[in-house]
GROMACS .gro file of C-alpha atoms in nm:
model
  196
    1MET     CA    1  -2.321  -2.139  -1.834
    2LYS     CA    2  -2.313  -1.999  -1.481
    3GLN     CA    3  -2.091  -1.692  -1.432
    4PRO     CA    4  -1.824  -1.733  -1.164
    5ARG     CA    5  -1.863  -1.515  -0.856
    6ALA     CA    6  -1.656  -1.199  -0.904
    7TRP     CA    7  -1.735  -1.021  -0.578
    8GLN     CA    8  -1.601  -1.048  -0.227
    9ARG     CA    9  -1.799  -0.990   0.089
   10MET     CA   10  -1.616  -0.757   0.324
   11LEU     CA   11  -1.635  -0.753   0.703
   12SER     CA   12  -1.826  -0.424   0.677
   13GLY     CA   13  -2.098  -0.614   0.493
   14ARG     CA   14  -2.014  -0.452   0.159
   15ARG     CA   15  -1.989  -0.665  -0.153
   16LEU     CA   16  -1.702  -0.547  -0.368
   17ASP     CA   17  -1.736  -0.645  -0.734
   18LEU     CA   18  -1.379  -0.704  -0.849
   19LEU     CA   19  -1.466  -0.664  -1.216
   20ASP     CA   20  -1.669  -0.345  -1.170
   21PRO     CA   21  -1.579  -0.192  -0.832
   22THR     CA   22  -1.773   0.113  -0.721
   23PRO     CA   23  -1.664   0.375  -0.467
   24MET     CA   24  -1.981   0.305  -0.266
   25ASP     CA   25  -1.851  -0.043  -0.182
   26VAL     CA   26  -1.516   0.078  -0.046
   27GLU     CA   27  -1.469   0.129   0.329
   28ILE     CA   28  -1.144   0.230   0.499
   29GLU     CA   29  -1.199  -0.027   0.774
   30ASP     CA   30  -1.205  -0.306   0.514
   31ILE     CA   31  -0.890  -0.172   0.348
   32ALA     CA   32  -0.705  -0.132   0.680
   33HIS     CA   33  -0.808  -0.478   0.798
   34GLY     CA   34  -0.714  -0.649   0.473
   35LEU     CA   35  -0.379  -0.472   0.436
   36ALA     CA   36  -0.286  -0.539   0.800
   37PHE     CA   37  -0.318  -0.912   0.733
   38VAL     CA   38  -0.143  -0.922   0.392
   39ALA     CA   39   0.226  -1.003   0.421
   40ARG     CA   40   0.487  -0.832   0.208
   41TRP     CA   41   0.783  -1.030   0.076
   42ASN     CA   42   0.556  -1.337   0.066
   43GLY     CA   43   0.605  -1.352   0.443
   44GLN     CA   44   0.981  -1.405   0.408
   45THR     CA   45   1.079  -1.154   0.675
   46MET     CA   46   1.249  -1.183   1.011
   47GLY     CA   47   1.050  -1.139   1.330
   48ASP     CA   48   0.748  -1.265   1.517
   49TYR     CA   49   0.495  -1.100   1.285
   50ALA     CA   50   0.470  -1.070   0.909
   51TYR     CA   51   0.554  -0.728   0.769
   52SER     CA   52   0.217  -0.614   0.642
   53VAL     CA   53   0.119  -0.403   0.345
   54ALA     CA   54  -0.049  -0.165   0.591
   55GLU     CA   55   0.280  -0.111   0.775
   56HIS     CA   56   0.459  -0.065   0.442
   57SER     CA   57   0.196   0.190   0.334
   58LEU     CA   58   0.247   0.393   0.651
   59LEU     CA   59   0.622   0.395   0.581
   60VAL     CA   60   0.579   0.497   0.216
   61GLU     CA   61   0.353   0.787   0.318
   62GLN     CA   62   0.611   0.896   0.577
   63ILE     CA   63   0.895   0.885   0.322
   64PHE     CA   64   0.683   1.061   0.058
   65ALA     CA   65   0.597   1.341   0.304
   66ALA     CA   66   0.966   1.379   0.401
   67MET     CA   67   1.066   1.401   0.034
   68ASN     CA   68   0.781   1.640  -0.055
   69PRO     CA   69   0.715   1.854   0.254
   70LYS     CA   70   0.511   2.117   0.066
   71THR     CA   71   0.292   1.875  -0.126
   72PRO     CA   72  -0.087   1.900  -0.076
   73VAL     CA   73  -0.234   1.658   0.178
   74LYS     CA   74  -0.433   1.479  -0.093
   75TRP     CA   75  -0.109   1.340  -0.237
   76GLN     CA   76   0.000   1.218   0.107
   77LEU     CA   77  -0.333   1.034   0.118
   78ALA     CA   78  -0.261   0.892  -0.228
   79ALA     CA   79   0.078   0.773  -0.100
   80LEU     CA   80  -0.086   0.602   0.199
   81LEU     CA   81  -0.335   0.432  -0.034
   82HIS     CA   82  -0.080   0.341  -0.305
   83ASP     CA   83  -0.120  -0.034  -0.243
   84ALA     CA   84  -0.482  -0.025  -0.124
   85PRO     CA   85  -0.614  -0.265  -0.394
   86GLU     CA   86  -0.405  -0.536  -0.229
   87TYR     CA   87  -0.668  -0.557   0.045
   88VAL     CA   88  -0.860  -0.779  -0.197
   89ILE     CA   89  -0.604  -0.898  -0.453
   90GLY     CA   90  -0.314  -0.957  -0.216
   91ASP     CA   91   0.048  -0.856  -0.252
   92MET     CA   92   0.230  -1.018  -0.538
   93ILE     CA   93   0.604  -0.984  -0.561
   94SER     CA   94   0.722  -0.817  -0.883
   95PRO     CA   95   0.833  -1.141  -1.055
   96VAL     CA   96   0.482  -1.287  -1.009
   97LYS     CA   97   0.317  -0.968  -1.141
   98ALA     CA   98   0.535  -0.992  -1.451
   99ALA     CA   99   0.434  -1.355  -1.500
  100VAL     CA  100   0.062  -1.280  -1.458
  101GLY     CA  101   0.079  -1.006  -1.719
  102PRO     CA  102  -0.141  -0.704  -1.797
  103GLY     CA  103  -0.458  -0.853  -1.643
  104TYR     CA  104  -0.324  -0.787  -1.294
  105GLU     CA  105  -0.254  -0.422  -1.376
  106THR     CA  106  -0.602  -0.373  -1.523
  107LEU     CA  107  -0.767  -0.514  -1.211
  108ASP     CA  108  -0.539  -0.305  -0.987
  109ASP     CA  109  -0.620   0.013  -1.185
  110ARG     CA  110  -0.998  -0.043  -1.160
  111LEU     CA  111  -0.983  -0.098  -0.786
  112MET     CA  112  -0.752   0.200  -0.735
  113ALA     CA  113  -0.986   0.432  -0.926
  114ALA     CA  114  -1.283   0.329  -0.707
  115ILE     CA  115  -1.075   0.372  -0.389
  116HIS     CA  116  -0.949   0.715  -0.494
  117ILE     CA  117  -1.295   0.842  -0.585
  118ARG     CA  118  -1.436   0.709  -0.255
  119PHE     CA  119  -1.191   0.925  -0.060
  120GLY     CA  120  -1.208   1.240  -0.272
  121LEU     CA  121  -0.898   1.184  -0.484
  122PRO     CA  122  -0.889   1.189  -0.863
  123ALA     CA  123  -0.926   0.844  -1.020
  124GLN     CA  124  -0.583   0.890  -1.180
  125VAL     CA  125  -0.291   1.040  -0.989
  126PRO     CA  126  -0.083   1.287  -1.194
  127VAL     CA  127   0.230   1.126  -1.341
  128ALA     CA  128   0.468   1.354  -1.148
  129ILE     CA  129   0.306   1.257  -0.816
  130LYS     CA  130   0.294   0.890  -0.913
  131LYS     CA  131   0.670   0.902  -0.979
  132GLN     CA  132   0.734   1.054  -0.636
  133ILE     CA  133   0.519   0.789  -0.468
  134LYS     CA  134   0.706   0.519  -0.663
  135LYS     CA  135   1.036   0.669  -0.548
  136ALA     CA  136   0.919   0.655  -0.185
  137ASP     CA  137   0.799   0.299  -0.246
  138LYS     CA  138   1.145   0.196  -0.373
  139ILE     CA  139   1.316   0.356  -0.073
  140SER     CA  140   1.077   0.167   0.154
  141ALA     CA  141   1.154  -0.157  -0.032
  142TRP     CA  142   1.529  -0.090   0.009
  143MET     CA  143   1.483  -0.034   0.384
  144GLU     CA  144   1.269  -0.345   0.420
  145ALA     CA  145   1.514  -0.551   0.218
  146ILE     CA  146   1.813  -0.477   0.439
  147GLN     CA  147   1.633  -0.450   0.774
  148ILE     CA  148   1.395  -0.746   0.765
  149ALA     CA  149   1.420  -0.944   0.439
  150GLY     CA  150   1.781  -1.061   0.460
  151PHE     CA  151   1.927  -0.865   0.166
  152THR     CA  152   2.278  -0.725   0.179
  153ARG     CA  153   2.316  -0.351   0.110
  154SER     CA  154   2.475  -0.426  -0.228
  155GLU     CA  155   2.182  -0.651  -0.325
  156ALA     CA  156   1.931  -0.388  -0.214
  157ASP     CA  157   2.122  -0.117  -0.406
  158LYS     CA  158   2.115  -0.335  -0.717
  159PHE     CA  159   1.743  -0.416  -0.707
  160PHE     CA  160   1.594  -0.100  -0.557
  161GLY     CA  161   1.855   0.172  -0.619
  162LYS     CA  162   2.072   0.341  -0.362
  163PRO     CA  163   1.854   0.582  -0.163
  164ASP     CA  164   1.939   0.920  -0.017
  165PRO     CA  165   2.117   0.831   0.312
  166ASN     CA  166   1.900   1.078   0.507
  167LEU     CA  167   1.584   0.900   0.391
  168ALA     CA  168   1.734   0.552   0.424
  169GLU     CA  169   1.793   0.611   0.794
  170LEU     CA  170   1.449   0.764   0.851
  171VAL     CA  171   1.309   0.481   1.064
  172GLN     CA  172   1.392   0.148   1.213
  173ILE     CA  173   1.132  -0.101   1.092
  174ARG     CA  174   0.965  -0.296   1.366
  175LEU     CA  175   0.716  -0.572   1.318
  176ARG     CA  176   0.387  -0.531   1.500
  177ALA     CA  177   0.066  -0.721   1.556
  178PRO     CA  178  -0.186  -0.680   1.271
  179LEU     CA  179  -0.452  -0.521   1.490
  180GLU     CA  180  -0.209  -0.251   1.606
  181VAL     CA  181  -0.109  -0.175   1.247
  182ARG     CA  182  -0.473  -0.173   1.137
  183ARG     CA  183  -0.554   0.084   1.406
  184ASP     CA  184  -0.260   0.308   1.307
  185PHE     CA  185  -0.338   0.283   0.934
  186THR     CA  186  -0.703   0.380   0.995
  187ALA     CA  187  -0.601   0.665   1.225
  188ARG     CA  188  -0.351   0.805   0.973
  189HIS     CA  189  -0.608   0.781   0.694
  190ASN     CA  190  -0.863   0.967   0.906
  191GLU     CA  191  -0.606   1.238   0.997
  192LEU     CA  192  -0.523   1.300   0.631
  193LEU     CA  193  -0.888   1.290   0.522
  194ALA     CA  194  -0.980   1.548   0.787
  195GLN     CA  195  -0.718   1.785   0.642
  196LEU     CA  196  -0.854   1.772   0.285
   0.00000   0.00000   0.00000
């Protein structure tokens, strides 16, 4: 019986094996491009452009850095890359991830390990750092929910937790063209990588 194709050809020319990803097949340009065209909230956001995972990742890194100003740069890079596997597996809302089950998490973990190793990070982020990134991720989700996804503050508080008011007012989300977001994501990645 013929095995189904388990790799994806990237615009860089790389072939990323989804079942056995290697760091050698990971390029930041592919990640930035993919994430800039993947919509968060299943595209259910207000505005002329979808709110991309790349834009969300830039926001999470900004929140993480504000919450942890003395943290090493490598963890800021980990925050920027926290959703990087979605450049090939897409962004699934939490209810869909729960329905898919542990297979999604296994695939996500494999891809994340290859991405981290490619950019000089440990395959596994320490639990304490992972918790801080998750906290920044939830604050970002709260901001997105009330600013562009149509949630009331009380709904956002219920689903994402009430954030520190100083962090919640950090930025005004604006929706931008994918190519602009791709450029900014790549530039921020390169800035952080140069500081390692």
